[in-house]
GROMACS .gro file of C-alpha atoms in nm:
model
  515
    1MET     CA    1  -1.191  -2.093   1.018
    2LYS     CA    2  -1.253  -2.439   1.168
    3LYS     CA    3  -1.149  -2.763   1.000
    4PRO     CA    4  -1.443  -2.857   0.773
    5GLU     CA    5  -1.652  -3.161   0.862
    6LEU     CA    6  -1.588  -3.447   0.618
    7THR     CA    7  -1.942  -3.486   0.489
    8LYS     CA    8  -2.015  -3.667   0.165
    9GLU     CA    9  -2.121  -3.339   0.002
   10TYR     CA   10  -1.802  -3.156   0.108
   11LEU     CA   11  -1.575  -3.438  -0.011
   12GLN     CA   12  -1.746  -3.458  -0.348
   13LYS     CA   13  -1.695  -3.086  -0.400
   14ILE     CA   14  -1.321  -3.088  -0.331
   15GLY     CA   15  -1.241  -3.429  -0.481
   16GLN     CA   16  -1.328  -3.359  -0.845
   17LEU     CA   17  -1.316  -3.732  -0.917
   18ASN     CA   18  -1.518  -3.967  -1.134
   19TYR     CA   19  -1.658  -4.153  -0.833
   20GLU     CA   20  -1.826  -4.060  -0.506
   21LEU     CA   21  -1.619  -4.002  -0.193
   22GLU     CA   22  -1.757  -4.116   0.141
   23PRO     CA   23  -1.632  -4.038   0.493
   24PHE     CA   24  -1.448  -4.323   0.670
   25ASN     CA   25  -1.658  -4.528   0.911
   26LYS     CA   26  -1.454  -4.765   1.126
   27ASN     CA   27  -1.765  -4.969   1.204
   28GLN     CA   28  -1.873  -5.022   0.844
   29ALA     CA   29  -1.626  -5.102   0.566
   30LYS     CA   30  -1.713  -4.962   0.226
   31THR     CA   31  -1.762  -5.203  -0.064
   32SER     CA   32  -1.620  -5.125  -0.409
   33ASN     CA   33  -1.851  -5.076  -0.703
   34PHE     CA   34  -1.684  -5.250  -0.996
   35SER     CA   35  -1.651  -5.032  -1.304
   36SER     CA   36  -1.342  -5.119  -1.507
   37ILE     CA   37  -1.210  -4.889  -1.776
   38LEU     CA   38  -1.202  -5.190  -2.009
   39THR     CA   39  -1.528  -5.176  -2.204
   40GLN     CA   40  -1.436  -5.447  -2.453
   41LEU     CA   41  -1.186  -5.727  -2.493
   42PRO     CA   42  -0.910  -5.644  -2.743
   43ASN     CA   43  -0.863  -5.817  -3.078
   44LYS     CA   44  -0.550  -5.687  -3.246
   45GLY     CA   45  -0.519  -5.967  -3.496
   46ILE     CA   46  -0.188  -6.147  -3.538
   47VAL     CA   47   0.090  -5.940  -3.379
   48ARG     CA   48   0.439  -6.091  -3.376
   49ASP     CA   49   0.647  -5.793  -3.263
   50LYS     CA   50   0.539  -5.502  -3.041
   51VAL     CA   51   0.864  -5.302  -3.041
   52VAL     CA   52   0.818  -4.936  -3.136
   53ASP     CA   53   0.977  -4.605  -3.035
   54LEU     CA   54   0.836  -4.412  -2.738
   55LYS     CA   55   0.650  -4.141  -2.930
   56THR     CA   56   0.491  -4.401  -3.157
   57ALA     CA   57   0.380  -4.599  -2.852
   58ILE     CA   58   0.223  -4.288  -2.702
   59LYS     CA   59   0.049  -4.197  -3.028
   60ASN     CA   60  -0.077  -4.554  -3.074
   61SER     CA   61  -0.214  -4.556  -2.719
   62GLY     CA   62  -0.455  -4.278  -2.809
   63LEU     CA   63  -0.334  -4.068  -2.516
   64LYS     CA   64  -0.493  -3.724  -2.524
   65ASN     CA   65  -0.565  -3.424  -2.304
   66GLY     CA   66  -0.741  -3.506  -1.976
   67MET     CA   67  -0.643  -3.873  -1.955
   68THR     CA   68  -0.471  -4.069  -1.677
   69ILE     CA   69  -0.128  -4.229  -1.701
   70SER     CA   70   0.047  -4.448  -1.446
   71PHE     CA   71   0.395  -4.553  -1.337
   72HIS     CA   72   0.548  -4.774  -1.069
   73HIS     CA   73   0.819  -4.659  -0.829
   74HIS     CA   74   1.031  -4.972  -0.777
   75PHE     CA   75   1.345  -4.777  -0.867
   76ARG     CA   76   1.261  -4.520  -0.596
   77ASN     CA   77   1.523  -4.240  -0.612
   78GLY     CA   78   1.691  -4.410  -0.907
   79ASP     CA   79   1.389  -4.386  -1.137
   80LYS     CA   80   1.456  -4.247  -1.487
   81THR     CA   81   1.146  -4.371  -1.670
   82VAL     CA   82   0.891  -4.113  -1.557
   83LYS     CA   83   1.102  -3.822  -1.681
   84LEU     CA   84   1.169  -3.997  -2.010
   85VAL     CA   85   0.799  -4.049  -2.075
   86MET     CA   86   0.696  -3.701  -1.960
   87GLU     CA   87   0.950  -3.537  -2.192
   88ALA     CA   88   0.800  -3.726  -2.486
   89ILE     CA   89   0.448  -3.629  -2.380
   90LYS     CA   90   0.557  -3.266  -2.359
   91GLU     CA   91   0.695  -3.280  -2.713
   92LEU     CA   92   0.364  -3.429  -2.831
   93LYS     CA   93   0.186  -3.131  -2.667
   94ILE     CA   94  -0.051  -3.344  -2.457
   95LYS     CA   95  -0.185  -3.165  -2.147
   96ASP     CA   96  -0.418  -3.185  -1.847
   97LEU     CA   97  -0.300  -3.531  -1.742
   98THR     CA   98  -0.348  -3.717  -1.415
   99VAL     CA   99  -0.027  -3.895  -1.313
  100ALA     CA  100  -0.111  -4.193  -1.093
  101SER     CA  101   0.212  -4.350  -0.974
  102SER     CA  102   0.240  -4.613  -0.703
  103SER     CA  103   0.448  -4.346  -0.526
  104PHE     CA  104   0.654  -4.034  -0.590
  105THR     CA  105   1.014  -4.006  -0.473
  106ASP     CA  106   1.285  -3.739  -0.493
  107ALA     CA  107   1.343  -3.850  -0.854
  108HIS     CA  108   1.007  -3.699  -0.945
  109ASN     CA  109   1.060  -3.345  -0.821
  110PHE     CA  110   1.081  -3.233  -1.185
  111LEU     CA  111   0.703  -3.282  -1.209
  112THR     CA  112   0.654  -2.940  -1.048
  113SER     CA  113   0.742  -2.772  -1.379
  114TYR     CA  114   0.498  -2.999  -1.562
  115ILE     CA  115   0.224  -2.899  -1.319
  116GLU     CA  116   0.304  -2.530  -1.358
  117SER     CA  117   0.283  -2.561  -1.737
  118GLY     CA  118  -0.052  -2.745  -1.726
  119ILE     CA  119   0.079  -3.072  -1.870
  120VAL     CA  120  -0.005  -3.237  -1.537
  121THR     CA  121  -0.310  -3.120  -1.340
  122SER     CA  122  -0.360  -3.403  -1.091
  123LEU     CA  123  -0.149  -3.650  -0.891
  124GLN     CA  124  -0.245  -3.978  -0.726
  125ALA     CA  125   0.001  -4.190  -0.527
  126SER     CA  126   0.087  -4.362  -0.203
  127GLY     CA  127   0.361  -4.113  -0.119
  128CYS     CA  128   0.498  -3.771  -0.205
  129ARG     CA  129   0.818  -3.617  -0.077
  130ASP     CA  130   1.082  -3.347  -0.098
  131THR     CA  131   1.026  -3.059  -0.343
  132LEU     CA  132   0.716  -3.216  -0.497
  133GLY     CA  133   0.563  -3.264  -0.150
  134GLN     CA  134   0.632  -2.901  -0.062
  135PHE     CA  135   0.483  -2.792  -0.395
  136VAL     CA  136   0.162  -2.989  -0.333
  137SER     CA  137   0.138  -2.865   0.027
  138ALA     CA  138   0.163  -2.506  -0.097
  139GLY     CA  139  -0.162  -2.559  -0.288
  140LYS     CA  140   0.001  -2.530  -0.630
  141CYS     CA  141  -0.176  -2.832  -0.782
  142LYS     CA  142  -0.503  -2.769  -0.962
  143LYS     CA  143  -0.666  -3.067  -0.786
  144PRO     CA  144  -0.592  -3.230  -0.447
  145LEU     CA  145  -0.342  -3.515  -0.441
  146ILE     CA  146  -0.518  -3.849  -0.383
  147ILE     CA  147  -0.325  -4.058  -0.128
  148ARG     CA  148  -0.391  -4.432  -0.115
  149SER     CA  149  -0.222  -4.724   0.057
  150HIS     CA  150  -0.066  -4.990  -0.166
  151GLY     CA  151  -0.366  -5.215  -0.110
  152GLY     CA  152  -0.606  -4.926  -0.153
  153ARG     CA  153  -0.446  -4.834  -0.486
  154ALA     CA  154  -0.484  -5.189  -0.615
  155ARG     CA  155  -0.847  -5.185  -0.501
  156ALA     CA  156  -0.907  -4.852  -0.674
  157ILE     CA  157  -0.758  -4.977  -1.001
  158GLU     CA  158  -0.954  -5.303  -0.998
  159SER     CA  159  -1.280  -5.135  -0.899
  160GLY     CA  160  -1.246  -4.860  -1.157
  161ASP     CA  161  -1.216  -4.573  -0.907
  162LEU     CA  162  -0.873  -4.521  -1.063
  163LYS     CA  163  -0.911  -4.567  -1.437
  164ILE     CA  164  -0.571  -4.585  -1.607
  165ASP     CA  165  -0.569  -4.496  -1.975
  166VAL     CA  166  -0.201  -4.568  -2.038
  167ALA     CA  167   0.040  -4.750  -1.805
  168PHE     CA  168   0.413  -4.701  -1.858
  169MET     CA  169   0.606  -4.984  -1.693
  170ALA     CA  170   0.986  -5.001  -1.655
  171ALA     CA  171   1.125  -5.355  -1.687
  172SER     CA  172   1.488  -5.460  -1.676
  173ALA     CA  173   1.420  -5.741  -1.923
  174SER     CA  174   1.150  -5.779  -2.186
  175ASP     CA  175   1.109  -5.973  -2.506
  176CYS     CA  176   0.955  -5.827  -2.820
  177MET     CA  177   0.604  -5.931  -2.713
  178GLY     CA  178   0.622  -5.767  -2.369
  179ASN     CA  179   0.691  -6.064  -2.144
  180ALA     CA  180   0.878  -5.865  -1.882
  181ASN     CA  181   1.046  -5.877  -1.541
  182GLY     CA  182   1.261  -5.666  -1.310
  183MET     CA  183   1.506  -5.940  -1.221
  184MET     CA  184   1.744  -5.960  -1.519
  185GLY     CA  185   1.972  -5.712  -1.693
  186LYS     CA  186   2.179  -5.413  -1.590
  187SER     CA  187   1.886  -5.218  -1.439
  188ARG     CA  188   1.731  -5.471  -1.205
  189CYS     CA  189   1.484  -5.354  -0.942
  190GLY     CA  190   1.348  -5.697  -0.845
  191SER     CA  191   0.976  -5.739  -0.784
  192LEU     CA  192   0.731  -5.557  -1.013
  193GLY     CA  193   0.446  -5.600  -0.763
  194TYR     CA  194   0.286  -5.259  -0.823
  195ALA     CA  195   0.328  -5.267  -1.200
  196MET     CA  196   0.144  -5.600  -1.227
  197VAL     CA  197  -0.191  -5.444  -1.133
  198ASP     CA  198  -0.146  -5.144  -1.363
  199ALA     CA  199  -0.052  -5.363  -1.659
  200GLN     CA  200  -0.352  -5.588  -1.610
  201TYR     CA  201  -0.617  -5.317  -1.580
  202ALA     CA  202  -0.486  -5.024  -1.788
  203LYS     CA  203  -0.652  -4.961  -2.121
  204TYR     CA  204  -0.309  -4.956  -2.287
  205THR     CA  205   0.021  -5.082  -2.143
  206VAL     CA  206   0.369  -4.983  -2.258
  207ILE     CA  207   0.678  -5.170  -2.138
  208LEU     CA  208   0.998  -4.964  -2.136
  209THR     CA  209   1.318  -5.165  -2.121
  210ASP     CA  210   1.693  -5.124  -2.164
  211ASN     CA  211   1.737  -5.498  -2.210
  212LEU     CA  212   1.548  -5.658  -2.500
  213VAL     CA  213   1.592  -6.035  -2.467
  214GLU     CA  214   1.519  -6.328  -2.691
  215PHE     CA  215   1.160  -6.451  -2.703
  216PRO     CA  216   1.034  -6.604  -2.479
  217ASN     CA  217   1.171  -6.426  -2.173
  218LYS     CA  218   1.301  -6.665  -1.905
  219VAL     CA  219   1.103  -6.500  -1.623
  220ILE     CA  220   0.760  -6.350  -1.688
  221SER     CA  221   0.631  -6.111  -1.422
  222ILE     CA  222   0.416  -5.912  -1.661
  223PRO     CA  223   0.279  -6.133  -1.941
  224GLN     CA  224   0.248  -6.032  -2.306
  225THR     CA  225  -0.129  -6.072  -2.278
  226HIS     CA  226  -0.134  -5.745  -2.078
  227VAL     CA  227   0.108  -5.551  -2.297
  228ASP     CA  228   0.037  -5.339  -2.607
  229ALA     CA  229   0.381  -5.198  -2.690
  230VAL     CA  230   0.749  -5.246  -2.605
  231VAL     CA  231   0.989  -4.951  -2.613
  232CYS     CA  232   1.368  -4.986  -2.596
  233VAL     CA  233   1.547  -4.702  -2.416
  234GLU     CA  234   1.904  -4.635  -2.306
  235GLU     CA  235   1.839  -4.661  -1.931
  236ILE     CA  236   1.519  -4.715  -1.727
  237GLY     CA  237   1.672  -4.648  -1.385
  238ASP     CA  238   1.968  -4.672  -1.149
  239PRO     CA  239   1.940  -4.974  -0.913
  240LYS     CA  240   2.162  -4.795  -0.660
  241GLY     CA  241   1.877  -4.549  -0.604
  242ILE     CA  242   1.647  -4.822  -0.471
  243MET     CA  243   1.794  -4.808  -0.122
  244SER     CA  244   1.703  -4.488   0.058
  245GLY     CA  245   1.814  -4.360   0.400
  246ALA     CA  246   1.499  -4.497   0.567
  247ILE     CA  247   1.610  -4.854   0.494
  248ARG     CA  248   1.889  -4.912   0.744
  249LEU     CA  249   1.979  -5.064   1.076
  250THR     CA  250   1.993  -4.812   1.355
  251THR     CA  251   2.291  -4.676   1.544
  252ASN     CA  252   2.065  -4.444   1.743
  253PRO     CA  253   2.043  -4.539   2.116
  254LYS     CA  254   1.674  -4.444   2.131
  255GLU     CA  255   1.592  -4.668   1.835
  256GLU     CA  256   1.797  -4.950   1.987
  257ILE     CA  257   1.581  -4.933   2.303
  258ILE     CA  258   1.270  -4.943   2.086
  259ALA     CA  259   1.404  -5.238   1.886
  260GLU     CA  260   1.469  -5.439   2.203
  261SER     CA  261   1.115  -5.361   2.327
  262ILE     CA  262   0.964  -5.479   1.997
  263ALA     CA  263   1.143  -5.813   2.023
  264LYS     CA  264   1.031  -5.844   2.386
  265ILE     CA  265   0.669  -5.784   2.286
  266ILE     CA  266   0.671  -6.037   2.002
  267THR     CA  267   0.837  -6.309   2.205
  268SER     CA  268   0.597  -6.253   2.495
  269THR     CA  269   0.282  -6.328   2.294
  270ASP     CA  270   0.131  -6.668   2.224
  271LEU     CA  271   0.173  -6.604   1.850
  272PHE     CA  272   0.551  -6.643   1.878
  273LYS     CA  273   0.573  -7.007   1.781
  274ASN     CA  274   0.673  -7.218   1.484
  275GLY     CA  275   0.506  -7.093   1.166
  276PHE     CA  276   0.451  -6.735   1.276
  277SER     CA  277   0.457  -6.464   1.008
  278ILE     CA  278   0.588  -6.109   1.008
  279GLN     CA  279   0.639  -5.788   0.812
  280MET     CA  280   0.899  -5.533   0.911
  281GLY     CA  281   0.878  -5.168   0.807
  282THR     CA  282   1.174  -4.979   0.668
  283GLY     CA  283   1.259  -4.763   0.969
  284GLY     CA  284   1.579  -4.812   1.170
  285ALA     CA  285   1.412  -4.944   1.488
  286SER     CA  286   1.179  -5.166   1.291
  287LEU     CA  287   1.462  -5.334   1.100
  288SER     CA  288   1.691  -5.347   1.401
  289ALA     CA  289   1.427  -5.542   1.591
  290VAL     CA  290   1.511  -5.826   1.351
  291LYS     CA  291   1.852  -5.891   1.506
  292HIS     CA  292   1.699  -5.919   1.853
  293LEU     CA  293   1.416  -6.136   1.726
  294LYS     CA  294   1.660  -6.361   1.543
  295LYS     CA  295   1.843  -6.430   1.868
  296HIS     CA  296   1.520  -6.547   2.035
  297MET     CA  297   1.425  -6.758   1.731
  298ILE     CA  298   1.758  -6.941   1.742
  299GLU     CA  299   1.747  -6.991   2.120
  300LYS     CA  300   1.391  -7.127   2.115
  301GLN     CA  301   1.430  -7.307   1.780
  302ILE     CA  302   1.135  -7.121   1.631
  303LYS     CA  303   1.103  -7.082   1.255
  304ALA     CA  304   0.877  -6.832   1.079
  305SER     CA  305   0.657  -6.930   0.786
  306PHE     CA  306   0.695  -6.613   0.578
  307CYS     CA  307   0.810  -6.253   0.563
  308LEU     CA  308   0.588  -6.017   0.365
  309GLY     CA  309   0.592  -5.680   0.192
  310GLY     CA  310   0.889  -5.468   0.096
  311ILE     CA  311   1.192  -5.692   0.134
  312THR     CA  312   1.546  -5.607   0.244
  313SER     CA  313   1.868  -5.800   0.301
  314HIS     CA  314   1.758  -5.854   0.662
  315GLN     CA  315   1.464  -6.076   0.565
  316VAL     CA  316   1.680  -6.249   0.303
  317GLU     CA  317   1.937  -6.326   0.572
  318LEU     CA  318   1.669  -6.489   0.789
  319TYR     CA  319   1.569  -6.701   0.489
  320GLN     CA  320   1.927  -6.800   0.411
  321GLN     CA  321   1.981  -6.904   0.773
  322GLY     CA  322   1.675  -7.127   0.762
  323LEU     CA  323   1.475  -6.914   1.006
  324VAL     CA  324   1.205  -6.824   0.750
  325THR     CA  325   1.049  -7.066   0.502
  326SER     CA  326   0.949  -6.818   0.231
  327ILE     CA  327   0.947  -6.452   0.133
  328LEU     CA  328   0.649  -6.281  -0.034
  329ASP     CA  329   0.772  -5.967  -0.207
  330THR     CA  330   0.593  -5.667  -0.361
  331GLN     CA  331   0.901  -5.444  -0.365
  332CYS     CA  332   1.272  -5.509  -0.324
  333PHE     CA  333   1.426  -5.244  -0.099
  334ASP     CA  334   1.791  -5.324  -0.167
  335LEU     CA  335   2.016  -5.507  -0.410
  336THR     CA  336   2.046  -5.817  -0.191
  337ALA     CA  337   1.670  -5.861  -0.215
  338VAL     CA  338   1.694  -5.806  -0.592
  339GLU     CA  339   1.948  -6.088  -0.620
  340SER     CA  340   1.745  -6.315  -0.395
  341ILE     CA  341   1.414  -6.288  -0.580
  342TYR     CA  342   1.586  -6.413  -0.897
  343GLU     CA  343   1.792  -6.687  -0.734
  344ASN     CA  344   1.572  -6.831  -0.458
  345ASP     CA  345   1.263  -7.037  -0.543
  346ASP     CA  346   1.100  -6.955  -0.208
  347HIS     CA  347   1.134  -6.580  -0.264
  348HIS     CA  348   0.805  -6.510  -0.443
  349GLU     CA  349   0.704  -6.202  -0.640
  350ILE     CA  350   0.345  -6.098  -0.560
  351SER     CA  351   0.125  -5.818  -0.692
  352ALA     CA  352   0.005  -5.526  -0.480
  353SER     CA  353  -0.344  -5.673  -0.503
  354MET     CA  354  -0.231  -6.011  -0.369
  355TYR     CA  355  -0.041  -5.823  -0.102
  356ALA     CA  356  -0.306  -5.598   0.041
  357ASN     CA  357  -0.617  -5.526  -0.170
  358PRO     CA  358  -0.902  -5.544   0.085
  359HIS     CA  359  -1.159  -5.614  -0.186
  360ASN     CA  360  -1.024  -5.936  -0.331
  361LYS     CA  361  -1.087  -6.281  -0.190
  362SER     CA  362  -0.780  -6.302   0.037
  363PRO     CA  363  -0.483  -6.062   0.045
  364PHE     CA  364  -0.165  -6.186   0.214
  365VAL     CA  365  -0.178  -5.916   0.484
  366ASN     CA  366  -0.467  -6.105   0.641
  367LYS     CA  367  -0.230  -6.396   0.718
  368LEU     CA  368   0.019  -6.178   0.906
  369ASP     CA  369   0.076  -6.240   1.275
  370PHE     CA  370   0.297  -5.937   1.335
  371VAL     CA  371   0.372  -5.615   1.153
  372ILE     CA  372   0.625  -5.358   1.274
  373LEU     CA  373   0.566  -5.009   1.138
  374SER     CA  374   0.733  -4.671   1.180
  375ALA     CA  375   0.549  -4.341   1.224
  376LEU     CA  376   0.597  -3.966   1.230
  377GLU     CA  377   0.346  -3.917   1.511
  378VAL     CA  378   0.069  -4.102   1.695
  379ASP     CA  379  -0.216  -3.958   1.897
  380VAL     CA  380  -0.374  -4.067   2.224
  381ASP     CA  381  -0.647  -4.247   2.026
  382PHE     CA  382  -0.376  -4.457   1.849
  383ASN     CA  383  -0.429  -4.283   1.512
  384VAL     CA  384  -0.103  -4.273   1.313
  385ASN     CA  385   0.046  -4.014   1.080
  386VAL     CA  386   0.319  -4.115   0.835
  387MET     CA  387   0.253  -3.846   0.575
  388THR     CA  388   0.284  -3.489   0.706
  389GLY     CA  389   0.569  -3.348   0.911
  390SER     CA  390   0.538  -3.138   1.224
  391ASP     CA  391   0.510  -2.834   0.995
  392GLY     CA  392   0.214  -2.989   0.809
  393VAL     CA  393   0.408  -3.037   0.485
  394ILE     CA  394   0.363  -3.363   0.291
  395ARG     CA  395   0.684  -3.564   0.315
  396GLY     CA  396   0.601  -3.933   0.351
  397ALA     CA  397   0.414  -4.231   0.218
  398SER     CA  398   0.115  -4.434   0.322
  399GLY     CA  399   0.263  -4.749   0.166
  400GLY     CA  400   0.127  -5.065   0.321
  401HIS     CA  401   0.086  -4.900   0.663
  402SER     CA  402  -0.293  -4.910   0.700
  403ASP     CA  403  -0.318  -5.237   0.503
  404THR     CA  404  -0.095  -5.433   0.735
  405ALA     CA  405  -0.213  -5.261   1.053
  406GLU     CA  406  -0.565  -5.381   0.981
  407GLY     CA  407  -0.472  -5.723   0.844
  408ALA     CA  408  -0.212  -5.836   1.099
  409LYS     CA  409  -0.312  -5.999   1.426
  410VAL     CA  410  -0.072  -5.767   1.609
  411SER     CA  411   0.026  -5.428   1.465
  412ILE     CA  412   0.320  -5.260   1.637
  413ILE     CA  413   0.397  -4.891   1.577
  414CYS     CA  414   0.744  -4.771   1.674
  415LEU     CA  415   0.871  -4.415   1.702
  416PRO     CA  416   1.078  -4.201   1.940
  417LEU     CA  417   0.883  -4.014   2.207
  418ILE     CA  418   1.062  -3.691   2.116
  419ARG     CA  419   1.199  -3.604   1.774
  420GLY     CA  420   1.397  -3.280   1.759
  421ARG     CA  421   1.211  -3.047   1.996
  422LEU     CA  422   0.867  -3.201   1.948
  423SER     CA  423   0.669  -3.479   2.110
  424CYS     CA  424   0.572  -3.758   1.869
  425VAL     CA  425   0.276  -3.855   2.090
  426VAL     CA  426   0.013  -3.585   2.054
  427ASP     CA  427  -0.354  -3.515   2.123
  428LYS     CA  428  -0.450  -3.529   1.754
  429VAL     CA  429  -0.222  -3.627   1.468
  430ASN     CA  430  -0.185  -3.377   1.185
  431SER     CA  431  -0.309  -3.633   0.932
  432ILE     CA  432  -0.471  -3.971   0.990
  433ILE     CA  433  -0.314  -4.231   0.763
  434THR     CA  434  -0.381  -4.540   0.974
  435PRO     CA  435  -0.692  -4.532   1.197
  436GLY     CA  436  -0.643  -4.601   1.567
  437ASN     CA  437  -0.886  -4.892   1.585
  438THR     CA  438  -0.641  -5.098   1.373
  439VAL     CA  439  -0.331  -5.016   1.583
  440ASP     CA  440  -0.257  -5.254   1.867
  441ILE     CA  441   0.070  -5.144   2.029
  442VAL     CA  442   0.279  -4.826   2.028
  443VAL     CA  443   0.644  -4.853   2.130
  444THR     CA  444   0.859  -4.552   2.215
  445ASP     CA  445   1.191  -4.519   2.394
  446PHE     CA  446   0.989  -4.409   2.699
  447GLY     CA  447   0.756  -4.709   2.713
  448ILE     CA  448   0.500  -4.940   2.558
  449ALA     CA  449   0.127  -4.867   2.523
  450VAL     CA  450  -0.134  -5.125   2.426
  451ASN     CA  451  -0.465  -5.024   2.270
  452PRO     CA  452  -0.739  -5.079   2.533
  453LEU     CA  453  -0.933  -5.263   2.262
  454ARG     CA  454  -0.673  -5.546   2.287
  455LYS     CA  455  -0.736  -5.681   2.635
  456ASP     CA  456  -0.581  -6.013   2.529
  457LEU     CA  457  -0.248  -5.846   2.455
  458ILE     CA  458  -0.257  -5.646   2.776
  459GLU     CA  459  -0.302  -5.969   2.968
  460GLN     CA  460  -0.028  -6.159   2.781
  461LEU     CA  461   0.231  -5.882   2.807
  462THR     CA  462   0.154  -5.808   3.171
  463THR     CA  463   0.185  -6.177   3.255
  464ALA     CA  464   0.523  -6.181   3.079
  465GLY     CA  465   0.642  -5.893   3.294
  466VAL     CA  466   0.629  -5.625   3.026
  467LYS     CA  467   0.562  -5.289   3.188
  468LEU     CA  468   0.296  -5.085   3.010
  469LYS     CA  469   0.219  -4.715   3.000
  470SER     CA  470  -0.064  -4.516   2.847
  471LEU     CA  471  -0.016  -4.284   2.551
  472GLN     CA  472  -0.152  -4.007   2.770
  473GLU     CA  473   0.134  -4.067   3.017
  474MET     CA  474   0.388  -4.058   2.736
  475LYS     CA  475   0.244  -3.735   2.597
  476GLU     CA  476   0.246  -3.569   2.939
  477PHE     CA  477   0.607  -3.675   3.007
  478ALA     CA  478   0.721  -3.537   2.672
  479LYS     CA  479   0.540  -3.214   2.752
  480THR     CA  480   0.753  -3.167   3.064
  481ILE     CA  481   1.063  -3.173   2.842
  482VAL     CA  482   0.964  -2.994   2.521
  483GLY     CA  483   0.642  -2.815   2.620
  484GLU     CA  484   0.342  -2.764   2.394
  485PRO     CA  485   0.415  -2.716   2.022
  486LYS     CA  486   0.279  -2.417   1.839
  487PRO     CA  487  -0.029  -2.533   1.644
  488ILE     CA  488  -0.004  -2.543   1.266
  489ASP     CA  489  -0.187  -2.256   1.098
  490TRP     CA  490  -0.386  -2.442   0.833
  491ASP     CA  491  -0.567  -2.273   0.546
  492TYR     CA  492  -0.889  -2.474   0.553
  493SER     CA  493  -1.014  -2.304   0.238
  494THR     CA  494  -0.745  -2.489   0.037
  495PRO     CA  495  -0.746  -2.871   0.056
  496VAL     CA  496  -0.426  -3.006  -0.099
  497ALA     CA  497  -0.465  -3.382  -0.049
  498ILE     CA  498  -0.733  -3.640   0.023
  499VAL     CA  499  -0.635  -3.946   0.227
  500GLU     CA  500  -0.837  -4.249   0.131
  501ALA     CA  501  -0.878  -4.547   0.363
  502ARG     CA  502  -0.797  -4.877   0.201
  503ASP     CA  503  -1.168  -4.937   0.130
  504GLY     CA  504  -1.193  -4.608  -0.064
  505SER     CA  505  -1.370  -4.400   0.201
  506VAL     CA  506  -1.200  -4.081   0.316
  507LEU     CA  507  -0.991  -4.088   0.634
  508ASP     CA  508  -0.871  -3.730   0.628
  509VAL     CA  509  -0.807  -3.419   0.421
  510ILE     CA  510  -0.472  -3.238   0.425
  511TYR     CA  511  -0.482  -2.861   0.387
  512LYS     CA  512  -0.245  -2.590   0.275
  513VAL     CA  513  -0.023  -2.450   0.546
  514LYS     CA  514  -0.040  -2.072   0.579
  515GLY     CA  515   0.275  -1.871   0.540
   0.00000   0.00000   0.00000
């Protein structure tokens, strides 16, 4: 059986959504049709205290079978809120729910049992990993997982494509009216960038906190005007779980070569000047490029205007050394960033919509000069996969990948040419997460390839003495070492996930892997 053509009729049949799916067209961006779940403005009279227990909050929300609930994943592997809420929902015997989290991490593997029991029948998120990813890839979900970028998710919520009935938001500090933040208390996660959008557009919003503070809260990330109930719990999450293995400097020689090449590319362009802006991904080579870049910035006395996106100690260090004027943060990736967003006035918390929603009036990604992004594989047409492994199993996250690749003036993808016994440069990626027309440069330990669409970059880098290769050359060289991989045996009768482009059209469909 051949891979089905992504026609509008086919997508509508497998999507089972409340809005129409359209195939991605790189030459014509789709426009959102606004249809919010909010059909009337609330009038709850005079409310002076919103604190209730969790089950009461759920009952008061009107949550019932078939509805959609949402969460944010700022605690990453340390999250304890989703399980807490789902256990209460189970006890209340509510079923057939769609769980739309900003992402799923290893902390959410327990959801497999909730799917098997029918309490959860659909998932929507930016990422899905580990046991839950394997479960979805095996076709064990009733409906395909909907995968959106961070900007695409914000767009979907604001447009009404993703209608959230009840949003459950973990906050490390909240007052009795729901003025909440993630910056104070024992369970700090920093920015609540994803939660901001959910809280604003959900029909009913519940704040869960383990730190009820005096009214009014000192820092208000989510305002009381967006909150219906406040629930006090023992623990919302473990901050130590925020930092995963992907967020680290590299000690790998291959990644060190890639990091040096990235710095060489950036410093060879005419955009490397005072006031430039940058986002770094979370991969080892991407973050390690910072130390090389910093050296050039100091030598040439160049200062950046801002760092964007998920923030780590590496960007905070640049700020503290006066090499970056401000930090714009949707998600803190380590505890240093968590400390910084509370203490530093120029470290700003921004929502996912401000960050990357393509259908608002100006997301921050459109002001980026450079973005450095990691990848699992890239194909000769510059399409990038960050979601499915070489075995076809879902084990990654779209995140802000496609948002920043499209918005930045120069998008740089970094990955090793060979990972394990497989080439990372291939004829066709297993899953398209970021379309090739938005990718400018691919850097491997074997060389640098510039998208032929960017003749200006080819000229600048060549003039600077940067040697370029084609992706075809890289693929062929890898082939001489590791040969041709055995193709994945997909079951095209069983779609397990739909990959939406940031404008809501469909980039790709992921299928069950046979065997």
